[in-house]
XYZ file of C-alpha atoms in Angstrom:
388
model
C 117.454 65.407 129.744
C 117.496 61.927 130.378
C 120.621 60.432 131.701
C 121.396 58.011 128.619
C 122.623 61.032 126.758
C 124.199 63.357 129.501
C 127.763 62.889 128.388
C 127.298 60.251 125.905
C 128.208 59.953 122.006
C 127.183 62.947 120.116
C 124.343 62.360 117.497
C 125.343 63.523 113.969
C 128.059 66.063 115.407
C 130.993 66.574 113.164
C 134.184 65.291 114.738
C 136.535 68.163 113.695
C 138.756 67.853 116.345
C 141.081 65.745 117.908
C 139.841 62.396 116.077
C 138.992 64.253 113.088
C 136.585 61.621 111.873
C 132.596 62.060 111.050
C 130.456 60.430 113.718
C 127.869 59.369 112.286
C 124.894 58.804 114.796
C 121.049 59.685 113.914
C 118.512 61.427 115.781
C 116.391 58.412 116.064
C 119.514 57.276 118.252
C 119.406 59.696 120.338
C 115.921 59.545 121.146
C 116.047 55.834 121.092
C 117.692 56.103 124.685
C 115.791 54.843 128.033
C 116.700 57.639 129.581
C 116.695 60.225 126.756
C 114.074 62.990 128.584
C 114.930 65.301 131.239
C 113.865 64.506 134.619
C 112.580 68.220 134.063
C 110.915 71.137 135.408
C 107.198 71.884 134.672
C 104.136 74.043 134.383
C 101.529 72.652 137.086
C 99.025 72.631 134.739
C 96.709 69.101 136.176
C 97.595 68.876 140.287
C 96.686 65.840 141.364
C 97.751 63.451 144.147
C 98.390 60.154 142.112
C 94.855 59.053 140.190
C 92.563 62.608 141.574
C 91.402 65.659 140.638
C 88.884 65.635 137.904
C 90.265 67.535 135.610
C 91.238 70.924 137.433
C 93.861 73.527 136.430
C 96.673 73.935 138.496
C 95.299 77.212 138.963
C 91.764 76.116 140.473
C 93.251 73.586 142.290
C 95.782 75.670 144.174
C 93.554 78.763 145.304
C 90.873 76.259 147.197
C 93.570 73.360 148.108
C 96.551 76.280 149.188
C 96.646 74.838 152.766
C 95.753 70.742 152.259
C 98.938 69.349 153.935
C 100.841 67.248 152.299
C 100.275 62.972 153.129
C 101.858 62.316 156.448
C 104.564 59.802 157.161
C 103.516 55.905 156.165
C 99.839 57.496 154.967
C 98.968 57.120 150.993
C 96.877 59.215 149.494
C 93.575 58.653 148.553
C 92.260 58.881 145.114
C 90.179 62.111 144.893
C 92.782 63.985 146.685
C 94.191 66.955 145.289
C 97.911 68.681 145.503
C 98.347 72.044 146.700
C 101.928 72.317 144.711
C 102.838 76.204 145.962
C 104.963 76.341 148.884
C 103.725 77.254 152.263
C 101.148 74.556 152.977
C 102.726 72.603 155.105
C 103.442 75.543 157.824
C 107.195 74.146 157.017
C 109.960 73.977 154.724
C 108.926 72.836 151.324
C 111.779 70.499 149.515
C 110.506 70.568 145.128
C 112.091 67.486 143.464
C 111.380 67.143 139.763
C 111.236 64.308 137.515
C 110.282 63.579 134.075
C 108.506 59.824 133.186
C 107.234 59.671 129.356
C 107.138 57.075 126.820
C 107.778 54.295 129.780
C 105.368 52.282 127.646
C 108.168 52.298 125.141
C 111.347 51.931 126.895
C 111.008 48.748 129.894
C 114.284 50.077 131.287
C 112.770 52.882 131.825
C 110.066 52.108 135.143
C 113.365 49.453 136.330
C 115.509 52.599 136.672
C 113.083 54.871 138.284
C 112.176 52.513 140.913
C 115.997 51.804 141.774
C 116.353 55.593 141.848
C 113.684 56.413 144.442
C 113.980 53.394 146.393
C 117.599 54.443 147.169
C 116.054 58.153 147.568
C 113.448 56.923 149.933
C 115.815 54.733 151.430
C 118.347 57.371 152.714
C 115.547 60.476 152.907
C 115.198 61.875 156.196
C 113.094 65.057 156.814
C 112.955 67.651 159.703
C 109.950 68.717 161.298
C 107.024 70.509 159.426
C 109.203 69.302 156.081
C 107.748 67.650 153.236
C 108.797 66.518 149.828
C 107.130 67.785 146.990
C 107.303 65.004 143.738
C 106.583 66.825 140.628
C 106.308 63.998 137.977
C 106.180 65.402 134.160
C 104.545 62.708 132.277
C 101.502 61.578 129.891
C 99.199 59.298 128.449
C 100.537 55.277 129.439
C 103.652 56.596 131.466
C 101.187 58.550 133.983
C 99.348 55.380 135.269
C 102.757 53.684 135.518
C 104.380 56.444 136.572
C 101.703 56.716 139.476
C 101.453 53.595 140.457
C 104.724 52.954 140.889
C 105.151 55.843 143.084
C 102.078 54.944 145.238
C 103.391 51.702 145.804
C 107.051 53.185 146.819
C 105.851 55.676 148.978
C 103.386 53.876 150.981
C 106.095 53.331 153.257
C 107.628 56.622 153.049
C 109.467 58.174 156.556
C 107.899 61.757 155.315
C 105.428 63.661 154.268
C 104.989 63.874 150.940
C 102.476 65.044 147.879
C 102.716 64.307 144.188
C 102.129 66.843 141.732
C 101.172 65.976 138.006
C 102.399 67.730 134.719
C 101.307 67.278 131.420
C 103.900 67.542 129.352
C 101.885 68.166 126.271
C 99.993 71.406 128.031
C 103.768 71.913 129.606
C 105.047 71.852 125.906
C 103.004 74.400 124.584
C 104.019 77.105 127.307
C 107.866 76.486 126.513
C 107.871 76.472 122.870
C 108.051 79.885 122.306
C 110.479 80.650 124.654
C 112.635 78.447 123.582
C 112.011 77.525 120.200
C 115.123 80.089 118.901
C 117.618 77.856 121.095
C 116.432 74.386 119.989
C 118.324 74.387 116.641
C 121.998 74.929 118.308
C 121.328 72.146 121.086
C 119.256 69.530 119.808
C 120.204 66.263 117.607
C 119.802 66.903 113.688
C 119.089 70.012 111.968
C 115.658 71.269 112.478
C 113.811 72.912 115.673
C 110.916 70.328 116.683
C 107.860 71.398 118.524
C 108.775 67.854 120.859
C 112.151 68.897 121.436
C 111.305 71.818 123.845
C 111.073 69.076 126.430
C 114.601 69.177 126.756
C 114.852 72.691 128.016
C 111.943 72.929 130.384
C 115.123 73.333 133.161
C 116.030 76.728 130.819
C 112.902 78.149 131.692
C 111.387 76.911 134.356
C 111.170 79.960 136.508
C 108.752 81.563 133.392
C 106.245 78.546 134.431
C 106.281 77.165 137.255
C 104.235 79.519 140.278
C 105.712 82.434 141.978
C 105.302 80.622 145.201
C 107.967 77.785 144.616
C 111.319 79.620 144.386
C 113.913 76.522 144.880
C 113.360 73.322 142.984
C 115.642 70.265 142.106
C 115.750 68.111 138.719
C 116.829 65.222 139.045
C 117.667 62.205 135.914
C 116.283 59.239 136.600
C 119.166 56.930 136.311
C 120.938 57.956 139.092
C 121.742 56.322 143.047
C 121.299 58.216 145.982
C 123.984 57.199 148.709
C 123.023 60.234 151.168
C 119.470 62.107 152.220
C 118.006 63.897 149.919
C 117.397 66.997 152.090
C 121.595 67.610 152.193
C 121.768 68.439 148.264
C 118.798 71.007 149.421
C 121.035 72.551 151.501
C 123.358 73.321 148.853
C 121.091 76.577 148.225
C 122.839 78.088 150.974
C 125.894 78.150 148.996
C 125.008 79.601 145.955
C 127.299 82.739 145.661
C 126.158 85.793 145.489
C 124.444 86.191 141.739
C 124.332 82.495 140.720
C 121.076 81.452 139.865
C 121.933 77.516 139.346
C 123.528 74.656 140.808
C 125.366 72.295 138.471
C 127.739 69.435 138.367
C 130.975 69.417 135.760
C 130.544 67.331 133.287
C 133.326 64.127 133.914
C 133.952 63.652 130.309
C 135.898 65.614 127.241
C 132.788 65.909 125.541
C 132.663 69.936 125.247
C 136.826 69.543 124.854
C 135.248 68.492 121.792
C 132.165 69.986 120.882
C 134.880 73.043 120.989
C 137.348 71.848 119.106
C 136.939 74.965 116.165
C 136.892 77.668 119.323
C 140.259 75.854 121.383
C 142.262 75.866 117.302
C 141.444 79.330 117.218
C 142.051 80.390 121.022
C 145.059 77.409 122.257
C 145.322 80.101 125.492
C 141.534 79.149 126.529
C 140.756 77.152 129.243
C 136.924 76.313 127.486
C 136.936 72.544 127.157
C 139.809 71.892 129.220
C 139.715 69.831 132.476
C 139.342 70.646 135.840
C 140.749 71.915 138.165
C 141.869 75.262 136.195
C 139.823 74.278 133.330
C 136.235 74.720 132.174
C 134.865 70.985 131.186
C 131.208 72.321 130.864
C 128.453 71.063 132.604
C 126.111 67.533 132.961
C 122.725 68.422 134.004
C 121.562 65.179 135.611
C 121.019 67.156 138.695
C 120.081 70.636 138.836
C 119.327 73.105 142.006
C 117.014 75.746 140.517
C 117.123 78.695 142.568
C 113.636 79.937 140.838
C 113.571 83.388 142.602
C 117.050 84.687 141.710
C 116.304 83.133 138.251
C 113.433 85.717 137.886
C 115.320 88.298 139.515
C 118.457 87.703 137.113
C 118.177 90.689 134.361
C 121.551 88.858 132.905
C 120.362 85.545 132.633
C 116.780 86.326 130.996
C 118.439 88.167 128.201
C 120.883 85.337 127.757
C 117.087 83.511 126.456
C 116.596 85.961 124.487
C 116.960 84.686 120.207
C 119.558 87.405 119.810
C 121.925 86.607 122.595
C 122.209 83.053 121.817
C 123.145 83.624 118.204
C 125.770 85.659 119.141
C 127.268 83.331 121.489
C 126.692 80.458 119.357
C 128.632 81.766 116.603
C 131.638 83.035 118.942
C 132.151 79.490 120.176
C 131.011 78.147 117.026
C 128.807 75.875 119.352
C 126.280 73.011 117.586
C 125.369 70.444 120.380
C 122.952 67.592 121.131
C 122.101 67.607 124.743
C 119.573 70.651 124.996
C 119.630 72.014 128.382
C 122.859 71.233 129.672
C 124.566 72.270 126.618
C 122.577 75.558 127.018
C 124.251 75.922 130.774
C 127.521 74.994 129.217
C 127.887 77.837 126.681
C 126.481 80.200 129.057
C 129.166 79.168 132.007
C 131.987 79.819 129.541
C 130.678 83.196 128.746
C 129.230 83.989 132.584
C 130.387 81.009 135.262
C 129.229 83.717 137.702
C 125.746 82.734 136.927
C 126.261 79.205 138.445
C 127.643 77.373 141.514
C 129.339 74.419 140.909
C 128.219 71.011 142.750
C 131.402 68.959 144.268
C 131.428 66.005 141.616
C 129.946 63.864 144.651
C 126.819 64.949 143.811
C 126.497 63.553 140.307
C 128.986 60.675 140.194
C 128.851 60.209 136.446
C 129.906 56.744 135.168
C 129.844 56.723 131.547
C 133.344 56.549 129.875
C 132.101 56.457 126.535
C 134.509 59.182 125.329
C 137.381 57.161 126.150
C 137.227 54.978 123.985
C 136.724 57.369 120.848
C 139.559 59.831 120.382
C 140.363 60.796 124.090
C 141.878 57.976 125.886
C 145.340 60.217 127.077
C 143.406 63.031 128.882
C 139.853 61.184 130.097
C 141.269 60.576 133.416
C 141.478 63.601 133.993
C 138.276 65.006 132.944
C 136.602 61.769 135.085
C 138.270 61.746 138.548
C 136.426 62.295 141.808
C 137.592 62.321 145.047
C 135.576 62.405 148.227
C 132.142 60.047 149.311
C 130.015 59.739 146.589
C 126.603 61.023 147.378
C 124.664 60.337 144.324
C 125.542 57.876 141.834
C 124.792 58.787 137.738
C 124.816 55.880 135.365
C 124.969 57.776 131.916
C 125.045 56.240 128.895
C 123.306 53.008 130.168
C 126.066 53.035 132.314
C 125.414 50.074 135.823
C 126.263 51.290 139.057
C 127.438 49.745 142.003
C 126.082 47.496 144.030
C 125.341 48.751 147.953
Protein backbone atom coordinates (compact mmCIF):
# COMPACT_ATOMS: atom_id res chain seq x y z
CA UNK A 1 0.00 0.00 0.00
CA UNK A 2 1.38 3.16 -0.77
CA UNK A 3 1.41 5.75 1.89
CA UNK A 4 -0.97 8.40 0.08
CA UNK A 5 -3.87 6.22 1.04
CA UNK A 6 -2.87 4.63 4.48
CA UNK A 7 -5.37 6.56 6.53
CA UNK A 8 -6.60 8.88 3.99
CA UNK A 9 -10.25 9.68 2.54
CA UNK A 10 -12.11 6.61 1.71
CA UNK A 11 -12.85 6.10 -2.09
CA UNK A 12 -16.60 5.59 -2.80
CA UNK A 13 -17.29 4.32 0.91
CA UNK A 14 -20.69 5.15 2.19
CA UNK A 15 -20.54 7.55 5.10
CA UNK A 16 -23.25 5.94 7.33
CA UNK A 17 -21.97 7.02 10.37
CA UNK A 18 -21.21 9.82 12.33
CA UNK A 19 -21.35 12.45 9.30
CA UNK A 20 -23.94 10.53 7.65
CA UNK A 21 -23.18 12.00 4.27
CA UNK A 22 -22.12 10.00 0.85
CA UNK A 23 -18.45 10.51 0.06
CA UNK A 24 -18.18 10.48 -3.07
CA UNK A 25 -14.51 9.68 -4.25
CA UNK A 26 -13.67 7.34 -7.44
CA UNK A 27 -11.33 4.64 -7.87
CA UNK A 28 -9.35 6.51 -10.37
CA UNK A 29 -8.68 8.73 -7.13
CA UNK A 30 -7.46 6.39 -5.32
CA UNK A 31 -5.10 5.08 -7.67
CA UNK A 32 -4.29 8.51 -8.81
CA UNK A 33 -2.08 8.79 -5.53
CA UNK A 34 1.96 9.03 -5.65
CA UNK A 35 2.15 6.78 -3.21
CA UNK A 36 -0.89 4.54 -3.87
CA UNK A 37 1.21 0.87 -4.05
CA UNK A 38 2.48 -1.00 -1.22
CA UNK A 39 6.04 -0.84 -0.52
CA UNK A 40 5.25 -4.73 -0.61
CA UNK A 41 6.45 -8.13 -0.25
CA UNK A 42 7.38 -10.30 -3.30
CA UNK A 43 8.04 -13.50 -5.15
CA UNK A 44 11.90 -13.41 -6.21
CA UNK A 45 11.10 -14.31 -9.42
CA UNK A 46 14.28 -12.10 -11.62
CA UNK A 47 17.40 -11.70 -8.82
CA UNK A 48 19.49 -9.35 -9.95
CA UNK A 49 21.94 -6.85 -8.42
CA UNK A 50 20.74 -3.50 -10.08
CA UNK A 51 21.05 -3.86 -14.22
CA UNK A 52 22.41 -8.09 -14.12
CA UNK A 53 21.41 -11.31 -14.53
CA UNK A 54 20.28 -12.20 -17.96
CA UNK A 55 17.22 -13.28 -17.48
CA UNK A 56 17.46 -16.05 -14.64
CA UNK A 57 14.73 -17.31 -12.27
CA UNK A 58 15.06 -16.62 -8.84
CA UNK A 59 15.29 -20.19 -8.60
CA UNK A 60 18.50 -20.69 -10.93
CA UNK A 61 19.97 -17.85 -9.62
CA UNK A 62 19.85 -18.80 -5.96
CA UNK A 63 21.09 -22.58 -6.10
CA UNK A 64 24.58 -21.46 -8.01
CA UNK A 65 24.80 -17.76 -6.36
CA UNK A 66 23.59 -19.25 -2.51
CA UNK A 67 26.93 -18.04 -1.01
CA UNK A 68 27.94 -14.65 -3.31
CA UNK A 69 28.21 -12.15 -0.38
CA UNK A 70 26.45 -9.39 -0.45
CA UNK A 71 28.48 -5.76 -1.84
CA UNK A 72 30.71 -4.65 0.94
CA UNK A 73 30.67 -1.28 2.62
CA UNK A 74 31.29 1.89 0.00
CA UNK A 75 31.61 -1.01 -3.00
CA UNK A 76 28.75 -0.86 -5.91
CA UNK A 77 27.94 -3.56 -7.66
CA UNK A 78 28.83 -4.36 -10.92
CA UNK A 79 26.48 -4.96 -13.70
CA UNK A 80 26.47 -8.75 -14.39
CA UNK A 81 26.30 -9.47 -10.79
CA UNK A 82 23.71 -11.55 -9.46
CA UNK A 83 21.72 -11.61 -5.87
CA UNK A 84 21.69 -14.55 -3.80
CA UNK A 85 18.26 -13.26 -1.96
CA UNK A 86 17.92 -16.48 0.68
CA UNK A 87 19.36 -15.86 3.94
CA UNK A 88 22.58 -17.34 5.06
CA UNK A 89 25.07 -15.96 2.54
CA UNK A 90 26.61 -13.62 4.26
CA UNK A 91 27.85 -16.12 7.23
CA UNK A 92 25.75 -13.28 9.28
CA UNK A 93 22.55 -11.91 10.17
CA UNK A 94 20.44 -11.15 7.19
CA UNK A 95 18.15 -7.78 7.70
CA UNK A 96 15.01 -8.18 4.40
CA UNK A 97 13.62 -4.65 3.75
CA UNK A 98 10.91 -4.48 1.12
CA UNK A 99 9.78 -1.86 -1.11
CA UNK A 100 7.49 -1.44 -3.91
CA UNK A 101 8.51 1.30 -7.00
CA UNK A 102 5.90 1.08 -10.08
CA UNK A 103 4.44 3.51 -12.34
CA UNK A 104 7.34 6.18 -11.18
CA UNK A 105 7.17 7.12 -14.85
CA UNK A 106 3.73 8.36 -13.98
CA UNK A 107 3.81 9.92 -10.69
CA UNK A 108 7.30 12.56 -10.40
CA UNK A 109 6.61 12.62 -6.66
CA UNK A 110 7.08 9.43 -6.65
CA UNK A 111 11.35 8.89 -7.26
CA UNK A 112 11.47 12.61 -4.91
CA UNK A 113 9.97 10.60 -2.03
CA UNK A 114 11.91 7.47 -2.33
CA UNK A 115 15.15 9.14 -2.42
CA UNK A 116 14.26 11.32 0.80
CA UNK A 117 13.21 8.00 2.35
CA UNK A 118 16.46 6.06 1.91
CA UNK A 119 18.72 8.85 2.19
CA UNK A 120 17.42 9.34 5.77
CA UNK A 121 17.56 5.31 5.99
CA UNK A 122 21.09 5.27 4.80
CA UNK A 123 21.79 8.17 6.73
CA UNK A 124 21.03 6.74 10.25
CA UNK A 125 21.74 2.76 9.18
CA UNK A 126 24.34 1.21 11.10
CA UNK A 127 25.06 -2.58 10.82
CA UNK A 128 26.93 -5.12 13.09
CA UNK A 129 29.43 -7.38 11.93
CA UNK A 130 28.77 -10.13 9.24
CA UNK A 131 25.21 -8.01 8.77
CA UNK A 132 23.90 -6.98 5.59
CA UNK A 133 20.80 -5.38 4.23
CA UNK A 134 18.87 -7.09 1.84
CA UNK A 135 16.72 -4.35 -0.66
CA UNK A 136 13.98 -6.18 -2.28
CA UNK A 137 12.56 -3.60 -4.82
CA UNK A 138 9.04 -4.78 -6.48
CA UNK A 139 8.88 -2.91 -9.64
CA UNK A 140 8.57 -3.02 -13.66
CA UNK A 141 9.00 -1.82 -16.97
CA UNK A 142 10.21 2.35 -16.71
CA UNK A 143 10.14 2.33 -12.76
CA UNK A 144 12.94 -0.56 -12.72
CA UNK A 145 15.68 1.53 -14.51
CA UNK A 146 14.71 4.46 -12.27
CA UNK A 147 14.16 2.56 -9.54
CA UNK A 148 17.81 1.10 -10.00
CA UNK A 149 19.53 3.80 -10.70
CA UNK A 150 18.52 5.70 -8.12
CA UNK A 151 19.46 3.15 -5.68
CA UNK A 152 22.95 2.63 -7.23
CA UNK A 153 23.62 6.10 -6.96
CA UNK A 154 22.39 6.20 -3.08
CA UNK A 155 24.16 3.35 -2.06
CA UNK A 156 27.47 3.90 -3.51
CA UNK A 157 28.26 5.41 -0.37
CA UNK A 158 26.54 3.04 1.80
CA UNK A 159 28.26 2.23 5.60
CA UNK A 160 27.06 -1.63 4.89
CA UNK A 161 26.86 -4.33 3.02
CA UNK A 162 24.19 -4.56 0.98
CA UNK A 163 22.49 -6.53 -2.23
CA UNK A 164 19.43 -5.61 -4.24
CA UNK A 165 17.00 -8.06 -5.17
CA UNK A 166 14.51 -7.50 -8.18
CA UNK A 167 10.71 -8.47 -8.39
CA UNK A 168 8.54 -8.36 -11.14
CA UNK A 169 5.51 -7.46 -10.12
CA UNK A 170 3.69 -8.73 -13.13
CA UNK A 171 5.26 -12.53 -12.62
CA UNK A 172 4.70 -11.51 -8.66
CA UNK A 173 0.98 -10.78 -9.64
CA UNK A 174 0.19 -13.89 -11.11
CA UNK A 175 1.34 -16.05 -7.99
CA UNK A 176 -0.98 -13.88 -5.60
CA UNK A 177 -4.07 -13.72 -7.53
CA UNK A 178 -5.48 -16.73 -6.58
CA UNK A 179 -4.82 -16.54 -3.18
CA UNK A 180 -6.20 -13.60 -2.78
CA UNK A 181 -8.54 -12.88 -5.37
CA UNK A 182 -11.74 -13.89 -2.78
CA UNK A 183 -10.50 -10.93 -0.40
CA UNK A 184 -10.01 -8.20 -3.04
CA UNK A 185 -13.74 -7.29 -3.34
CA UNK A 186 -14.19 -6.36 0.60
CA UNK A 187 -10.83 -4.21 0.64
CA UNK A 188 -10.29 -2.61 -2.51
CA UNK A 189 -11.78 0.84 -4.00
CA UNK A 190 -15.07 0.26 -6.18
CA UNK A 191 -16.97 -2.80 -6.64
CA UNK A 192 -15.24 -5.37 -8.65
CA UNK A 193 -12.07 -7.75 -7.86
CA UNK A 194 -9.21 -6.62 -10.44
CA UNK A 195 -6.48 -8.92 -11.50
CA UNK A 196 -4.05 -5.41 -10.70
CA UNK A 197 -5.41 -5.00 -7.42
CA UNK A 198 -3.70 -8.11 -5.85
CA UNK A 199 -0.72 -5.81 -5.55
CA UNK A 200 -2.13 -4.48 -2.59
CA UNK A 201 -2.05 -7.63 -0.58
CA UNK A 202 1.26 -9.13 -1.52
CA UNK A 203 2.02 -8.32 2.57
CA UNK A 204 -1.23 -10.95 3.15
CA UNK A 205 0.62 -13.56 1.63
CA UNK A 206 3.90 -13.16 1.45
CA UNK A 207 5.06 -16.12 3.42
CA UNK A 208 3.16 -18.44 0.39
CA UNK A 209 5.97 -16.75 -2.00
CA UNK A 210 8.69 -15.59 -0.93
CA UNK A 211 11.63 -18.70 -0.16
CA UNK A 212 11.65 -20.83 2.85
CA UNK A 213 15.02 -19.47 3.65
CA UNK A 214 13.98 -15.77 4.50
CA UNK A 215 11.75 -16.07 7.60
CA UNK A 216 11.72 -12.21 8.88
CA UNK A 217 11.17 -9.44 6.40
CA UNK A 218 10.11 -5.68 6.72
CA UNK A 219 7.73 -3.53 4.31
CA UNK A 220 8.22 -0.47 4.38
CA UNK A 221 5.92 2.75 2.39
CA UNK A 222 7.89 4.86 0.71
CA UNK A 223 6.87 8.16 2.06
CA UNK A 224 8.13 7.83 5.25
CA UNK A 225 11.51 9.49 7.45
CA UNK A 226 13.73 7.46 9.27
CA UNK A 227 15.03 9.37 12.49
CA UNK A 228 16.81 6.11 14.03
CA UNK A 229 18.91 2.90 12.42
CA UNK A 230 17.20 0.77 10.63
CA UNK A 231 18.56 -2.40 12.32
CA UNK A 232 16.52 -1.25 15.86
CA UNK A 233 12.90 -1.77 14.18
CA UNK A 234 14.64 -5.37 13.31
CA UNK A 235 14.97 -5.95 16.67
CA UNK A 236 11.44 -5.60 17.33
CA UNK A 237 11.17 -9.47 16.29
CA UNK A 238 12.30 -10.24 19.61
CA UNK A 239 9.17 -8.97 20.97
CA UNK A 240 6.65 -10.53 19.14
CA UNK A 241 4.54 -12.45 21.80
CA UNK A 242 4.18 -15.69 21.81
CA UNK A 243 1.71 -16.60 18.61
CA UNK A 244 1.82 -13.23 16.78
CA UNK A 245 2.88 -13.57 13.43
CA UNK A 246 3.02 -9.61 12.55
CA UNK A 247 4.22 -6.41 13.64
CA UNK A 248 1.96 -3.41 13.07
CA UNK A 249 1.47 0.17 13.94
CA UNK A 250 -2.26 1.61 15.08
CA UNK A 251 -3.63 3.44 12.75
CA UNK A 252 -3.61 7.47 14.22
CA UNK A 253 -6.84 8.31 12.64
CA UNK A 254 -10.84 7.44 13.18
CA UNK A 255 -10.89 5.97 9.94
CA UNK A 256 -12.08 2.26 11.00
CA UNK A 257 -14.27 4.34 13.92
CA UNK A 258 -15.86 4.78 10.72
CA UNK A 259 -15.56 2.19 8.31
CA UNK A 260 -17.50 0.51 11.49
CA UNK A 261 -19.96 2.68 12.03
CA UNK A 262 -23.03 -0.20 11.17
CA UNK A 263 -21.01 -2.82 13.69
CA UNK A 264 -20.40 0.12 16.83
CA UNK A 265 -24.80 1.10 16.23
CA UNK A 266 -25.35 -2.39 16.68
CA UNK A 267 -22.67 -3.27 19.52
CA UNK A 268 -22.30 0.63 21.55
CA UNK A 269 -20.35 -1.85 24.35
CA UNK A 270 -17.46 -2.57 21.63
CA UNK A 271 -14.30 -1.18 21.80
CA UNK A 272 -13.77 -1.91 17.60
CA UNK A 273 -13.12 1.55 16.21
CA UNK A 274 -12.56 3.23 19.33
CA UNK A 275 -9.25 4.94 20.31
CA UNK A 276 -6.43 3.90 22.07
CA UNK A 277 -5.43 3.22 24.82
CA UNK A 278 -8.46 0.71 25.74
CA UNK A 279 -9.68 0.89 22.30
CA UNK A 280 -9.08 -0.93 19.03
CA UNK A 281 -8.35 1.96 16.21
CA UNK A 282 -7.23 -0.74 13.61
CA UNK A 283 -4.15 -0.79 11.97
CA UNK A 284 -1.87 1.46 9.17
CA UNK A 285 0.38 -0.77 7.37
CA UNK A 286 3.10 1.64 6.25
CA UNK A 287 5.47 -0.51 8.11
CA UNK A 288 5.17 -4.07 8.58
CA UNK A 289 7.59 -6.76 10.48
CA UNK A 290 6.76 -10.05 8.74
CA UNK A 291 7.71 -12.78 10.87
CA UNK A 292 7.58 -15.27 7.63
CA UNK A 293 8.24 -18.51 9.64
CA UNK A 294 5.53 -18.24 12.32
CA UNK A 295 3.34 -16.99 9.39
CA UNK A 296 3.74 -20.50 7.80
CA UNK A 297 3.59 -22.15 10.98
CA UNK A 298 0.23 -20.23 11.97
CA UNK A 299 -2.72 -22.95 11.26
CA UNK A 300 -5.08 -19.85 12.53
CA UNK A 301 -3.93 -17.30 10.38
CA UNK A 302 -3.82 -19.41 6.96
CA UNK A 303 -7.43 -20.29 7.38
CA UNK A 304 -8.25 -16.70 8.13
CA UNK A 305 -7.11 -16.52 3.88
CA UNK A 306 -9.16 -18.88 3.25
CA UNK A 307 -12.64 -17.39 0.85
CA UNK A 308 -14.87 -18.79 3.56
CA UNK A 309 -13.43 -17.21 6.63
CA UNK A 310 -13.34 -13.82 5.28
CA UNK A 311 -16.98 -13.81 4.28
CA UNK A 312 -17.92 -14.64 7.49
CA UNK A 313 -16.06 -12.00 9.15
CA UNK A 314 -16.88 -9.53 6.63
CA UNK A 315 -20.45 -9.81 7.12
CA UNK A 316 -20.20 -9.84 11.13
CA UNK A 317 -18.51 -6.45 11.03
CA UNK A 318 -20.31 -5.56 8.03
CA UNK A 319 -16.74 -4.48 6.79
CA UNK A 320 -16.34 -2.83 2.94
CA UNK A 321 -12.90 -0.98 2.88
CA UNK A 322 -10.42 0.61 0.45
CA UNK A 323 -6.97 0.10 1.70
CA UNK A 324 -6.32 -3.72 0.85
CA UNK A 325 -3.82 -5.08 3.14
CA UNK A 326 -4.05 -3.10 6.09
CA UNK A 327 -7.70 -3.23 6.15
CA UNK A 328 -7.24 -7.05 5.88
CA UNK A 329 -4.94 -6.86 9.30
CA UNK A 330 -7.56 -4.61 10.73
CA UNK A 331 -10.59 -6.95 10.60
CA UNK A 332 -8.50 -9.78 11.53
CA UNK A 333 -7.01 -7.86 14.86
CA UNK A 334 -10.59 -7.20 15.97
CA UNK A 335 -11.48 -10.79 15.62
CA UNK A 336 -7.75 -12.26 16.78
CA UNK A 337 -5.28 -9.18 18.14
CA UNK A 338 -3.35 -12.22 19.41
CA UNK A 339 -2.12 -12.71 15.95
CA UNK A 340 -0.20 -9.35 16.01
CA UNK A 341 2.20 -7.24 18.12
CA UNK A 342 1.63 -3.83 18.16
CA UNK A 343 4.56 -1.25 17.15
CA UNK A 344 4.86 1.85 19.77
CA UNK A 345 3.34 4.67 17.43
CA UNK A 346 7.14 5.89 17.18
CA UNK A 347 7.63 3.66 14.64
CA UNK A 348 5.16 4.95 12.07
CA UNK A 349 4.61 8.59 13.02
CA UNK A 350 1.61 9.12 10.78
CA UNK A 351 0.90 12.76 9.80
CA UNK A 352 -2.14 12.90 7.82
CA UNK A 353 -5.15 14.56 9.62
CA UNK A 354 -7.38 14.27 6.84
CA UNK A 355 -10.21 12.82 8.98
CA UNK A 356 -10.36 15.80 11.00
CA UNK A 357 -11.58 17.82 9.02
CA UNK A 358 -14.59 15.56 7.74
CA UNK A 359 -16.93 14.49 10.52
CA UNK A 360 -14.41 13.79 13.43
CA UNK A 361 -12.90 16.90 14.65
CA UNK A 362 -14.07 16.22 18.72
CA UNK A 363 -12.34 12.79 19.08
CA UNK A 364 -9.18 12.98 16.34
CA UNK A 365 -6.88 13.97 19.01
CA UNK A 366 -7.24 11.28 20.47
CA UNK A 367 -6.98 8.73 17.86
CA UNK A 368 -3.57 10.91 16.63
CA UNK A 369 -1.42 11.47 19.77
CA UNK A 370 2.08 10.08 20.23
CA UNK A 371 4.26 10.40 22.87
CA UNK A 372 7.88 9.37 23.00
CA UNK A 373 11.00 10.08 20.12
CA UNK A 374 9.77 9.60 16.91
CA UNK A 375 11.73 7.00 15.08
CA UNK A 376 10.22 6.96 11.72
CA UNK A 377 8.31 9.67 10.28
CA UNK A 378 4.97 8.70 7.82
CA UNK A 379 3.67 11.46 5.63
CA UNK A 380 0.21 9.94 4.54
CA UNK A 381 -2.01 11.49 2.50
CA UNK A 382 0.69 13.68 0.76
CA UNK A 383 1.21 14.69 4.07
CA UNK A 384 5.22 16.98 4.45
CA UNK A 385 7.26 16.09 7.23
CA UNK A 386 9.58 17.85 9.20
CA UNK A 387 12.50 19.27 8.48
CA UNK A 388 15.86 17.66 10.39
Amino acid sequence: MGGARRGGPAPGMAAMGRAGRAWGWTRAWARSQPCALPLAAALAVCAFYYLGGGGETFSSATRRLRATPPAPAHRHPQRGEAAAAAAGGSGGRDLHLLLMFTKAERSPALPAKAQAALRSLLRHGRLGGGEALHLHLVTEGASRDIGLGLLRDLLRGAAFRHQVIVHDVNELTEKLFPIVEAMQKHFSAGSGTYYSDSIFFLSVAMHRIMPKEITQIIQVDLDLKYKTNIRDLFDEFNNFPEGAVIGIAREMQPVYRHTFWQYRRENPQTKVGDPPPDGLPGFNSGVLLLNLEAMRQSKLYNQLLEPAMVQKLTEKYHFKGHLGDQDFFTMVGMEHPELFHVLDCTWNRQLCTWWRDHGYSDVFDQYFQCEGEVRIYHGNCNTPIPED
